[in-house]
CSV table of C-alpha atoms in Angstrom, one decimal:
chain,number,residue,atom,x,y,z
A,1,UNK,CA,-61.5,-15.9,-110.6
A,2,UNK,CA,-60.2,-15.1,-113.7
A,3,UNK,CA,-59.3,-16.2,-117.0
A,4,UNK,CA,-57.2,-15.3,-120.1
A,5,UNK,CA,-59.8,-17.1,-122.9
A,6,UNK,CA,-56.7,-16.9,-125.4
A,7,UNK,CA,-54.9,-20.2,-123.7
A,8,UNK,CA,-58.7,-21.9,-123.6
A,9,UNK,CA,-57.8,-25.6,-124.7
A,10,UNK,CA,-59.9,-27.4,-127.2
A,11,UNK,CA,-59.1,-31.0,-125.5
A,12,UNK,CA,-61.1,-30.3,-122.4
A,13,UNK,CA,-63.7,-32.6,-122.2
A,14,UNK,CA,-67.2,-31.0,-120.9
A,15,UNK,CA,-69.7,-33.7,-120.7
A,16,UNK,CA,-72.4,-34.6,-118.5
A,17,UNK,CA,-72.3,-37.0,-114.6
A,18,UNK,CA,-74.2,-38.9,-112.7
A,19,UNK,CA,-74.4,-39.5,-108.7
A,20,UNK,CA,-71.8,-41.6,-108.3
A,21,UNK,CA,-69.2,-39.2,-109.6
A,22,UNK,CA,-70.6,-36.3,-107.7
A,23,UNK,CA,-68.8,-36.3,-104.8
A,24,UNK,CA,-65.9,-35.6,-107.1
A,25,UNK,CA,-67.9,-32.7,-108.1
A,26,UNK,CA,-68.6,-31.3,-104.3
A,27,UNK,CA,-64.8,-31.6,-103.8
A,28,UNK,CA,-64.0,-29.4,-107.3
A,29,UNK,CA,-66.3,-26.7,-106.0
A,30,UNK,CA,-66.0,-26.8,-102.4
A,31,UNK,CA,-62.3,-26.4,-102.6
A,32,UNK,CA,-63.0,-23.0,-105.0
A,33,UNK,CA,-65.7,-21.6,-102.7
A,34,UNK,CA,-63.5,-22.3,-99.6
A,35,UNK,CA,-65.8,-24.5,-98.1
A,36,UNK,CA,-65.5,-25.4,-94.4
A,37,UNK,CA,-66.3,-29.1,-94.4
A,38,UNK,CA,-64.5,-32.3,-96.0
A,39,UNK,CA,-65.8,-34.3,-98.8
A,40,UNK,CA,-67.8,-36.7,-96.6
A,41,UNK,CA,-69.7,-34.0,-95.0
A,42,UNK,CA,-70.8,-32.0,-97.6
A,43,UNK,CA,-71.6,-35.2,-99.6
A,44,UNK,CA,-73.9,-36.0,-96.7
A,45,UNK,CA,-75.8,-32.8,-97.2
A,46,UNK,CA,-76.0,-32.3,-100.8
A,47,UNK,CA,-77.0,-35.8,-101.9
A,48,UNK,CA,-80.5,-35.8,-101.0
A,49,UNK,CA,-81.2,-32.8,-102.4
A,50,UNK,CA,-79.9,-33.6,-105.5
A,51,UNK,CA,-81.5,-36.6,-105.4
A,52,UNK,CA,-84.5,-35.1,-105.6
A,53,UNK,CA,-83.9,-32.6,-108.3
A,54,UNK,CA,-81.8,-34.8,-110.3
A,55,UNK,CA,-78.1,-35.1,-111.9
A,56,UNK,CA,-78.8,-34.5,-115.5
A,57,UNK,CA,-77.9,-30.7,-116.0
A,58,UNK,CA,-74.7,-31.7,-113.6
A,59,UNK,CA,-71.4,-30.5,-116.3
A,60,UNK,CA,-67.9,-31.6,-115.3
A,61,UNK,CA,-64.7,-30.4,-117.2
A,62,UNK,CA,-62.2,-33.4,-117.1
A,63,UNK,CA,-58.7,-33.7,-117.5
A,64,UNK,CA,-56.9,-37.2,-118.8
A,65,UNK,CA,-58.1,-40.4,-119.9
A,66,UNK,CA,-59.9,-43.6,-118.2
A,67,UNK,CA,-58.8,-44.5,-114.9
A,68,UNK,CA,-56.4,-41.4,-115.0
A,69,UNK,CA,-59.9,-39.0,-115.7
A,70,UNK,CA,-60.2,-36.3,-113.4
A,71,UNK,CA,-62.7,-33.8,-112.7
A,72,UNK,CA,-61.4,-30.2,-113.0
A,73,UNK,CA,-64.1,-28.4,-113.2
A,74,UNK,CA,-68.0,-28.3,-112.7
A,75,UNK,CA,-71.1,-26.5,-112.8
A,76,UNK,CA,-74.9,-27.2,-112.4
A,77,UNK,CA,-78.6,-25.4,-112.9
A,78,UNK,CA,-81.5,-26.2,-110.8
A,79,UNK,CA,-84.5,-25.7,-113.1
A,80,UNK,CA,-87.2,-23.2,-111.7
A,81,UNK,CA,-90.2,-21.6,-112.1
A,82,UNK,CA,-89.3,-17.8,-111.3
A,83,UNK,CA,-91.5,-14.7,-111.1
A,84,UNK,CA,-90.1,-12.5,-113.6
A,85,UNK,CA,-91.7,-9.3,-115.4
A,86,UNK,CA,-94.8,-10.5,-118.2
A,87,UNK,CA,-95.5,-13.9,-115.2
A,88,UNK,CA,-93.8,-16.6,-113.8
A,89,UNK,CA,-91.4,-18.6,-116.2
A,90,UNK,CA,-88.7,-21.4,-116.4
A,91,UNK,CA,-85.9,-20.3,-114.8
A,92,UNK,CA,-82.0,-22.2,-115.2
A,93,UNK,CA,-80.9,-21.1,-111.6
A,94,UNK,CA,-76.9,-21.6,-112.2
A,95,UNK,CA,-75.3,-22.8,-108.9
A,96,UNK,CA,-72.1,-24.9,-108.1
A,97,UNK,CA,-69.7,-23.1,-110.7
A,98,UNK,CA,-66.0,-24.0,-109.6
A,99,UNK,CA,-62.8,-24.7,-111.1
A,100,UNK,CA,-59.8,-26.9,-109.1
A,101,UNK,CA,-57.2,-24.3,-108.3
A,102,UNK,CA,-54.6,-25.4,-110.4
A,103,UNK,CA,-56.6,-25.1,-113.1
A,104,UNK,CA,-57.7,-21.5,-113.6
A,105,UNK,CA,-56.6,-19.2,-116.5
A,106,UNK,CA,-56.4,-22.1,-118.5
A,107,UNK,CA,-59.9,-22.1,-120.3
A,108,UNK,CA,-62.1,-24.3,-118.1
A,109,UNK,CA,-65.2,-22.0,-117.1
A,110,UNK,CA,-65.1,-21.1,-120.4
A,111,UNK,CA,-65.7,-24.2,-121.6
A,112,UNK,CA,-68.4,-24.9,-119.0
A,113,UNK,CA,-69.8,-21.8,-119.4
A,114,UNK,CA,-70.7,-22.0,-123.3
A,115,UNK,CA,-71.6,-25.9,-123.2
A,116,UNK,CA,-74.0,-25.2,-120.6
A,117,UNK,CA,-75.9,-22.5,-122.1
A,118,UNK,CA,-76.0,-23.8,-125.4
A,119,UNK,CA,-77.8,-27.1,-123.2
A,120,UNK,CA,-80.2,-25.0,-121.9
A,121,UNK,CA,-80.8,-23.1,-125.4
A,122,UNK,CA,-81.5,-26.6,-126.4
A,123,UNK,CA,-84.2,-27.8,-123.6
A,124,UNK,CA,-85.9,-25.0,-125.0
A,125,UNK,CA,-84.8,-22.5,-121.9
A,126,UNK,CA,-84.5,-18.5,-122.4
A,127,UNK,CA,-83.1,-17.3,-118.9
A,128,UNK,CA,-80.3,-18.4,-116.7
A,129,UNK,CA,-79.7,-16.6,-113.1
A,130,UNK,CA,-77.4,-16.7,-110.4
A,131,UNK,CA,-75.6,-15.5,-107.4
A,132,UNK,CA,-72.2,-14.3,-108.2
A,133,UNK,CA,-69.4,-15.9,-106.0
A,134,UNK,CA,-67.3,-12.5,-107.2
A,135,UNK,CA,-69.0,-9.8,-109.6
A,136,UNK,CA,-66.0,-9.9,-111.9
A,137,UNK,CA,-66.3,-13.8,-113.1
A,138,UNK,CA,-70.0,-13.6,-114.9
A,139,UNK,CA,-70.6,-10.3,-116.7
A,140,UNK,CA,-68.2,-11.8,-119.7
A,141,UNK,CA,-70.2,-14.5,-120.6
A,142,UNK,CA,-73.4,-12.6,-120.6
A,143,UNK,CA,-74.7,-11.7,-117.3
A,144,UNK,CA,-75.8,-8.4,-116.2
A,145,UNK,CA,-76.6,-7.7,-112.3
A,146,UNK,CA,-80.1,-7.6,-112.1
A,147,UNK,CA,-81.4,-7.0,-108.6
A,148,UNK,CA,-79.9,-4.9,-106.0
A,149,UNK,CA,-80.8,-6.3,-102.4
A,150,UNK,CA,-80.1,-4.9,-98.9
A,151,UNK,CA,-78.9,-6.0,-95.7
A,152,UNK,CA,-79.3,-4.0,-92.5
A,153,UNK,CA,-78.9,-4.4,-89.3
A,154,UNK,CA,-81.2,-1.7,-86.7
A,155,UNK,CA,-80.6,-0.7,-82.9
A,156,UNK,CA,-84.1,-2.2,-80.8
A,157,UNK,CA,-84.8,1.2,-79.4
A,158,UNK,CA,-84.9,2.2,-83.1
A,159,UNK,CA,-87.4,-0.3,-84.1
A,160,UNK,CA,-90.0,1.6,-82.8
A,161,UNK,CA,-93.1,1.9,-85.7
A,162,UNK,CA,-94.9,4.7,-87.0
A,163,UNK,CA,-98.2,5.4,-84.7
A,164,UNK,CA,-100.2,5.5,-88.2
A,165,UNK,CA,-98.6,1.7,-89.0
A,166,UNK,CA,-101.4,-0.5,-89.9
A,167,UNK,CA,-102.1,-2.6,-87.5
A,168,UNK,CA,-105.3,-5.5,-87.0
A,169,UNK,CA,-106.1,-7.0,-83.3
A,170,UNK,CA,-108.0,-9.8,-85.5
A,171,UNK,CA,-103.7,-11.2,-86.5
A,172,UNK,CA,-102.0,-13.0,-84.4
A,173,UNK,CA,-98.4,-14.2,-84.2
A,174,UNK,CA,-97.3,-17.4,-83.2
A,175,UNK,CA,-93.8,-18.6,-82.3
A,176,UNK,CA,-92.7,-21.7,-82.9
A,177,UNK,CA,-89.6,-24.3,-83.9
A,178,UNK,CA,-89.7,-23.6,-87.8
A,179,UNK,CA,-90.0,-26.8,-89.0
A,180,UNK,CA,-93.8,-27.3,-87.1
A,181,UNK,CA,-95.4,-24.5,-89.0
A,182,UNK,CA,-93.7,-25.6,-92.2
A,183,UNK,CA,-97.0,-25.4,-94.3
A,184,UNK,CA,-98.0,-22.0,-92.9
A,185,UNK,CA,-94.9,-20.9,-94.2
A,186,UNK,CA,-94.9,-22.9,-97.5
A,187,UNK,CA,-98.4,-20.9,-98.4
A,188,UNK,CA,-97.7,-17.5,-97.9
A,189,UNK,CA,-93.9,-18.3,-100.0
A,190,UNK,CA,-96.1,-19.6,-102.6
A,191,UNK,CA,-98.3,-16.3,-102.7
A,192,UNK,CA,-95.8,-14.6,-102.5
A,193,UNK,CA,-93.3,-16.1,-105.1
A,194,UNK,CA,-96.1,-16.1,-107.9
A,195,UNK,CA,-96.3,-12.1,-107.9
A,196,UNK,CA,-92.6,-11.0,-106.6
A,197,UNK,CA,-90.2,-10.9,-109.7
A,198,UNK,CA,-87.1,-12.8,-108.5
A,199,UNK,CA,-88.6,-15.4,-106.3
A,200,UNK,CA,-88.5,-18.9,-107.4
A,201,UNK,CA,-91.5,-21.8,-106.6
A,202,UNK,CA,-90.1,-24.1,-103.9
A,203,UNK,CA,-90.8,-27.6,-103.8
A,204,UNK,CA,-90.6,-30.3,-100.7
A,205,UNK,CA,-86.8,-30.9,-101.6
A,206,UNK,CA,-86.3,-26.7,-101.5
A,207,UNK,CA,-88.0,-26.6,-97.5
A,208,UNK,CA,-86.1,-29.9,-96.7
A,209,UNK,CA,-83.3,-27.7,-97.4
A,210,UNK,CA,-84.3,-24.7,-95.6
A,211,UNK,CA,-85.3,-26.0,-92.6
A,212,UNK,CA,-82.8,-28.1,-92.1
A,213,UNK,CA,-81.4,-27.1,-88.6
A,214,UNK,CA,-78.0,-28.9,-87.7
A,215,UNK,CA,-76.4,-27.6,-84.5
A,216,UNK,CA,-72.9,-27.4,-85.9
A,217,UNK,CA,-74.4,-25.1,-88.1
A,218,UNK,CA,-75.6,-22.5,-85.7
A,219,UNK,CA,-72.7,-20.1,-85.0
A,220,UNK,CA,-73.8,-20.4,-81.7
A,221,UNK,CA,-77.0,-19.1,-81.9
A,222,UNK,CA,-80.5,-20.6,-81.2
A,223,UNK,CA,-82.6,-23.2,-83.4
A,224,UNK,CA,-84.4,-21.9,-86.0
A,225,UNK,CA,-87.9,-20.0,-85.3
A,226,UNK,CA,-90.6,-19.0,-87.0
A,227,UNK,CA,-92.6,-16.5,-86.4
A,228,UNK,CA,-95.9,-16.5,-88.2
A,229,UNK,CA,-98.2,-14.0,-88.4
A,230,UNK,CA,-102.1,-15.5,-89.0
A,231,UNK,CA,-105.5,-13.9,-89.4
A,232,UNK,CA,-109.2,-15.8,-90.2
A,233,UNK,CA,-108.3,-17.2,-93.5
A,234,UNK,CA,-104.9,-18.2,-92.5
A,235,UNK,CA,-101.6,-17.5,-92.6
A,236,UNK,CA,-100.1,-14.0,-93.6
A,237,UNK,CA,-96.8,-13.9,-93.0
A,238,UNK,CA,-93.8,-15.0,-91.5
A,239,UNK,CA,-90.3,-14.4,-90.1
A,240,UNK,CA,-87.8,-17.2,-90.1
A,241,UNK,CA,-84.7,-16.2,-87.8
A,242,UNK,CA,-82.4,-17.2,-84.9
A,243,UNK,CA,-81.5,-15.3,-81.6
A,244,UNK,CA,-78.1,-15.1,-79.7
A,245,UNK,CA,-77.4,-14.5,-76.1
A,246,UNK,CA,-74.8,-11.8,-75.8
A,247,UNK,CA,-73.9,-9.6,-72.2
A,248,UNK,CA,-72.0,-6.6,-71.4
A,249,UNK,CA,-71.3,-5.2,-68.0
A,250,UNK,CA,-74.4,-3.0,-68.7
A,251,UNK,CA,-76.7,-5.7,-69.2
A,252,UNK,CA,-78.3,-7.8,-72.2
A,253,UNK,CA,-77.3,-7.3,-75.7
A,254,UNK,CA,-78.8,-10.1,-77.0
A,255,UNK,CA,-79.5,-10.3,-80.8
A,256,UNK,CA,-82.2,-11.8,-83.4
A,257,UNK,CA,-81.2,-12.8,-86.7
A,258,UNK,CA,-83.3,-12.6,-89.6
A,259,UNK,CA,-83.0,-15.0,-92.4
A,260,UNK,CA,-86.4,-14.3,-94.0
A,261,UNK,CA,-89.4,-12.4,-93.7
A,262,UNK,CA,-92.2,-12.0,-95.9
A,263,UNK,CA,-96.0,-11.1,-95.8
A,264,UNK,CA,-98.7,-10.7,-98.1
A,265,UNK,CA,-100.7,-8.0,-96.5
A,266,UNK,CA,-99.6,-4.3,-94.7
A,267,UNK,CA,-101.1,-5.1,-90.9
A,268,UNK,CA,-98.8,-8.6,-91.6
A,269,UNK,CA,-95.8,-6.6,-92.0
A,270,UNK,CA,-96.2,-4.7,-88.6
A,271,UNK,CA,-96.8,-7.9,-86.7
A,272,UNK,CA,-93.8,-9.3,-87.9
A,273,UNK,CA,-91.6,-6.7,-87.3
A,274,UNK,CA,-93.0,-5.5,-83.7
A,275,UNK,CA,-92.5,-8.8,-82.6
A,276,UNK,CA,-89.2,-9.1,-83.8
A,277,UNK,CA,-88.2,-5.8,-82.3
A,278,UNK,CA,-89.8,-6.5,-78.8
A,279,UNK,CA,-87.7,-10.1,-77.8
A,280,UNK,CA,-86.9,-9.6,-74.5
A,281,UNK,CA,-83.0,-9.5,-73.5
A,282,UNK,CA,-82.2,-8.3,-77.4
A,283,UNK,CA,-80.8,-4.8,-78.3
A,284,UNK,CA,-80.1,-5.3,-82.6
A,285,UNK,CA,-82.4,-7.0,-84.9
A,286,UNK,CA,-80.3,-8.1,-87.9
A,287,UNK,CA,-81.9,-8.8,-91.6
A,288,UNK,CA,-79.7,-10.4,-94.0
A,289,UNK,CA,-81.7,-10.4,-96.9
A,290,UNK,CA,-84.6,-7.4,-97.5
A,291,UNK,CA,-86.2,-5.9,-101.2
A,292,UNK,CA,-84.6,-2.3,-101.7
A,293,UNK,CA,-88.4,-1.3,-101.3
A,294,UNK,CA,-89.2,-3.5,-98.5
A,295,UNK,CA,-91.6,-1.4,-95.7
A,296,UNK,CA,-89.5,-1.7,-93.1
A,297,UNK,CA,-87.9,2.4,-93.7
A,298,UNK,CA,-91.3,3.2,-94.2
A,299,UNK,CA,-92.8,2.0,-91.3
A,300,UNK,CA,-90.3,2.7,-88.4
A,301,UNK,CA,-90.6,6.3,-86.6
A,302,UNK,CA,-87.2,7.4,-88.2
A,303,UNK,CA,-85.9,6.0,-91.3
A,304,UNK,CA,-82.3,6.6,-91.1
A,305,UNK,CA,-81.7,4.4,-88.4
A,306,UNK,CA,-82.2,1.8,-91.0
A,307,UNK,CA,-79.4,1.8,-92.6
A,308,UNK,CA,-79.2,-0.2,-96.1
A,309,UNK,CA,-76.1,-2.0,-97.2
A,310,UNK,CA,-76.6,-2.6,-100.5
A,311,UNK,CA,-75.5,-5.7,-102.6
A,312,UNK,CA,-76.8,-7.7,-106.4
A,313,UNK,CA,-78.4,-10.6,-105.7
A,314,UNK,CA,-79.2,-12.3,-108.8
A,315,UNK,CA,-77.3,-11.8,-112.1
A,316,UNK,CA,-79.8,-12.3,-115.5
A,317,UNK,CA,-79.0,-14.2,-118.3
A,318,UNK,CA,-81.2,-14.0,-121.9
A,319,UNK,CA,-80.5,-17.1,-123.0
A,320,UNK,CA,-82.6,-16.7,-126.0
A,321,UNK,CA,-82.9,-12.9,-126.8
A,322,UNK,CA,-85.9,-12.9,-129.4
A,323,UNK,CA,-88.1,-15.1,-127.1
A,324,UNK,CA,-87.2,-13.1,-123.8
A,325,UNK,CA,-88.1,-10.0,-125.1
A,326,UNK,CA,-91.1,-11.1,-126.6
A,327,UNK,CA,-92.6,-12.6,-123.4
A,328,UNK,CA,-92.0,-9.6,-121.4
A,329,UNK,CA,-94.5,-6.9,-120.3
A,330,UNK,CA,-93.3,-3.3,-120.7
A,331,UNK,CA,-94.7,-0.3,-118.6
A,332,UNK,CA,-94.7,2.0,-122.0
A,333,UNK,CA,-94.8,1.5,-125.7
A,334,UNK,CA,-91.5,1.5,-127.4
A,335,UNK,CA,-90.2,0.9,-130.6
A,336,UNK,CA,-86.2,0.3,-131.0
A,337,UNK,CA,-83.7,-1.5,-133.2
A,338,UNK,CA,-81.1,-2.9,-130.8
A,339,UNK,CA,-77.8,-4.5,-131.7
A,340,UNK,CA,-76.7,-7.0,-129.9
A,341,UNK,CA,-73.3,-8.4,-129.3
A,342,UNK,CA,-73.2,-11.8,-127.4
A,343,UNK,CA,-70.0,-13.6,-127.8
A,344,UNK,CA,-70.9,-16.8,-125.9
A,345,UNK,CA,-74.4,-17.4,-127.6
A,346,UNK,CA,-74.3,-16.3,-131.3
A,347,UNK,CA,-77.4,-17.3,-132.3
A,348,UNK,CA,-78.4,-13.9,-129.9
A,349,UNK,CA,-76.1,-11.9,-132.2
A,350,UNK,CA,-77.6,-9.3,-134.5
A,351,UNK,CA,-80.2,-6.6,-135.0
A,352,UNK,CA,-84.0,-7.1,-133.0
A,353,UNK,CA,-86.9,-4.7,-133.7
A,354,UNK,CA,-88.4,-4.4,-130.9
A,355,UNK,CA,-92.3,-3.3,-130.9
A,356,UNK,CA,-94.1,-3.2,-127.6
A,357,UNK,CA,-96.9,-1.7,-125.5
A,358,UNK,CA,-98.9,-2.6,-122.8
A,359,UNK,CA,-100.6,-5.4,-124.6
A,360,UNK,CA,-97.7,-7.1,-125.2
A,361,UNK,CA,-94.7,-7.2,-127.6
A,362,UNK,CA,-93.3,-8.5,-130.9
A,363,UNK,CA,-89.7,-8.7,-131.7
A,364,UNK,CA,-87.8,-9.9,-135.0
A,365,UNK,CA,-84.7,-9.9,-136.4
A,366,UNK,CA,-83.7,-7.0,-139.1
A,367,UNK,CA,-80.8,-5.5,-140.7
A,368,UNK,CA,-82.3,-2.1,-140.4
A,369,UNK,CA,-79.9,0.3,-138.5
A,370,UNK,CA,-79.7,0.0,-135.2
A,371,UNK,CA,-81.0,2.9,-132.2
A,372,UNK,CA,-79.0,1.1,-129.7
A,373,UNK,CA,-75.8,-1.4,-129.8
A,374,UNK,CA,-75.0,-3.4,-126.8
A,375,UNK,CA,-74.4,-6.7,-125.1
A,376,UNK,CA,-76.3,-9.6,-124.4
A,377,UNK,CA,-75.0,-8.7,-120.7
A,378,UNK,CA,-76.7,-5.1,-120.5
A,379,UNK,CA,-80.6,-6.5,-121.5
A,380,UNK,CA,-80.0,-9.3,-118.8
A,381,UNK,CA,-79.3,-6.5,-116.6
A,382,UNK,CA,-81.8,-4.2,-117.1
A,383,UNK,CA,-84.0,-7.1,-117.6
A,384,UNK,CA,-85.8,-7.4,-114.2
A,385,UNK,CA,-86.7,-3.7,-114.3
A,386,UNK,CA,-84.6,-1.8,-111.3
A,387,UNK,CA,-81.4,-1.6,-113.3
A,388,UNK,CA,-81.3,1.0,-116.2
A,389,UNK,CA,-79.5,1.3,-119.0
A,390,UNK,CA,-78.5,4.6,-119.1
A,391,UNK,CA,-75.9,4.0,-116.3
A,392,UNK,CA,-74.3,2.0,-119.2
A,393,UNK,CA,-74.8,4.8,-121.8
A,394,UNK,CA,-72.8,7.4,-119.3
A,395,UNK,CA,-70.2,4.9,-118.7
A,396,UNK,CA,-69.9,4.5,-122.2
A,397,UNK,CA,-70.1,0.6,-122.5
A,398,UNK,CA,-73.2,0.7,-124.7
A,399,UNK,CA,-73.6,2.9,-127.9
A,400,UNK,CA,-76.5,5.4,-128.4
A,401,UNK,CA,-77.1,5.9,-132.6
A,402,UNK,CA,-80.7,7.5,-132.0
A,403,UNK,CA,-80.7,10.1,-129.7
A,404,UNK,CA,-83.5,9.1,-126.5
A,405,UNK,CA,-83.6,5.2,-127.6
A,406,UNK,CA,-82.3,4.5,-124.3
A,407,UNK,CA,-84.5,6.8,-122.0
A,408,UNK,CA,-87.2,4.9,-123.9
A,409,UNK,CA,-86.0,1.6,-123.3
A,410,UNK,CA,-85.3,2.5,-120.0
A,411,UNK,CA,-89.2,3.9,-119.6
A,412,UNK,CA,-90.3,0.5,-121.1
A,413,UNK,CA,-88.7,-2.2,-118.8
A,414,UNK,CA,-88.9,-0.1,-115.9
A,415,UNK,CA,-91.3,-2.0,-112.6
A,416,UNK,CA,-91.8,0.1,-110.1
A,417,UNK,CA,-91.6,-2.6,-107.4
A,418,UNK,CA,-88.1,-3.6,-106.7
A,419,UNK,CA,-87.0,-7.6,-107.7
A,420,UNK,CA,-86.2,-9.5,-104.8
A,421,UNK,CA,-84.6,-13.1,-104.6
A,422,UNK,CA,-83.9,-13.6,-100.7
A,423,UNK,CA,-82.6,-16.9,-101.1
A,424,UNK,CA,-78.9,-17.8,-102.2
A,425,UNK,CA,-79.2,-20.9,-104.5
């Protein structure tokens, strides 16, 4: 989706909603997602889960007057507490972004786009992420893509592990319907979400949600499982996936479908993926969602049978510039004078010094010259540490005024351990 910001329209109305109209809403943005299922349905779903995290960050654009008022457009945040680089921190998760059809080109994400950031400047919020629905929509009002994720899916004979791969006859796994071990798995996604930039703290509400297991909703394969690896102080990981029956005039070809998998601990992470390699009656193990650095290539005999399909997960937004950067821990000291253009959120605009080390940073605003000019867009990028901005600097989309300002910028946000979402909000 595009749109030509020179016919925006200063009569929309943006304003705020409540339950009743948000069904409206659901309509709006399942029709510009494509969604499968009627109003009804997807009201049915989406309602308690909103009920439990609340209407109040809900925007609608409107077109018309009292009884002849009709929603046109919508978008929402969920507000989280996300791992990010410097600790975890509050987090607007952007989700439900979607304008009727008849009305794009005409101004309306626009409109949504700069009255919701300004709300969450105003609650006192410095980031926004999200999921992009197509990578050309977000990047103009400020976004940068943040995290690079992998799919992949691996042959069973080629899930064979390394002889060396740690492994501890004091774990065991147990298989069962996910929803029964739903505290085991709540514990090691809270260890795990405190330390892993790009994981967000689930509540009750987010697990309802998760584990929610309707058979229309299968594609024809199994009920959920979980597979969760314990040792004597508890759980350690787990595996949540789904298997499907498939046959071919040589025999089974049955595969397992992995929707998560996480461990906090190296012998956990062989467990978990031996088991999930040795179902009986499979021949492919398939993993939808994966860190670029996750063990797996490391721990299977030969690596290039995994085979990485790369995609960006979450796009970063700097809501508030100064405070972002301030709050953020840096692998090397730097000192920079960046420009920064943000078109959406001008009270970003202008020149920060930047002053940082490994005991924290301190960032005001200056009208010294700048080393480095760029957009809002490029810091929310390179943000979560695996994106750099030199790619920028080659491409020419960012301006370099002191020569080796961005190879130290670069060397500053840099985390060696790849961000990692895993869950499409």
């Amino acid at each position: 989706m595009t749109e030509n910001p020179e016919t925006e329209r200063a009569a929309w109305t943006v304003r705020g909603t409540d339950r009743d109209e948000f069904p409206q809403v659901l309509r709006v943005v399942g029709e510009a997602l494509l969604a499968g299922d009627d109003q009804d349905t997807m009201a049915e779903r989406a309602l308690p889960f909103h009920d439990a995290v609340g209407y109040d960050r809900v925007l609608v654009a409107v077109d018309g007057e009292g009884d002849a008022e009709e929603v046109v457009g919508a978008t929402n945040h969920f507000p989280f507490e996300m791992a990010l680089p410097g600790g975890p921190r509050a987090v607007a998760g952007i989700t439900a972004v979607g304008v009727w059809p008849t009305y794009r080109r005409r101004g309306v994400l626009s409109a949504l786009m700069r009255r919701q950031l300004a709300g969450i400047r105003a609650s006192g919020g410095r980031y926004a992420a999200l999921w992009a629905s197509e990578g050309a929509i977000y990047g103009r009002f400020g976004y940068g893509p943040a995290a690079t994720e992998m799919e992949t899916a691996v042959q069973r004979q080629y899930g064979v592990l390394r002889p060396d791969a740690p492994r501890d006859p004091a774990l065991r796994v147990r298989l069962a319907d996910a929803a029964r071990v739903r505290d085991d798995l709540a514990r090691v996604h809270r260890e795990v979400a405190a330390v892993q930039v790009g994981q967000f703290q689930r509540g009750s509400h987010w697990w309802d949600r998760i584990l929610r297991d309707e058979p229309g909703s299968r594609g024809g394969k199994s009920p959920r499982l979980a597979a969760v690896v314990s040792g004597p102080e508890g759980p350690l990981g787990y595996a949540l996936y789904r298997t499907q029956s498939r046959w071919a005039d040589d025999g089974a070809g049955g595969e397992v479908h992995v929707e998560e998998v996480l461990a906090t601990a190296p012998a956990a992470w062989t467990a978990l993926f031996e088991h999930l390699f040795n179902r009986d009656l499979t021949s492919r193990v398939k993993f939808d969602f994966l860190a670029e650095d996750n063990p797996l290539r490391h721990l299977v005999v030969d690596r290039d049978r995994v085979v990485p399909t790369l995609y960006t997960s979450l796009w970063m937004r700097l809501v508030d510039v100064q405070g972002a950067l301030a709050e953020r821990s840096y692998a090397t000291p730097v000192e920079a004078v960046v420009e920064v253009a943000d078109r959406h959120a001008p009270w970003n605009a202008g020149r920060w010094r930047i002053g940082a080390d490994r005991g924290g940073a301190r960032v005001e605003a200056v009208q010294d010259a700048p080393d480095v000019s760029l957009d809002v867009s490029h810091l929310g990028a390179a943000y979560l540490g695996q994106t750099s901005l030199e790619g920028y600097l080659r491409a020419g989309l960012l301006t370099e005024h002191t020569p080796g300002a961005v190879a130290g910028l670069d060397a500053a946000l840099h985390r060696a351990d790849a961000p990692f979402c895993g869950r499409i909000f």
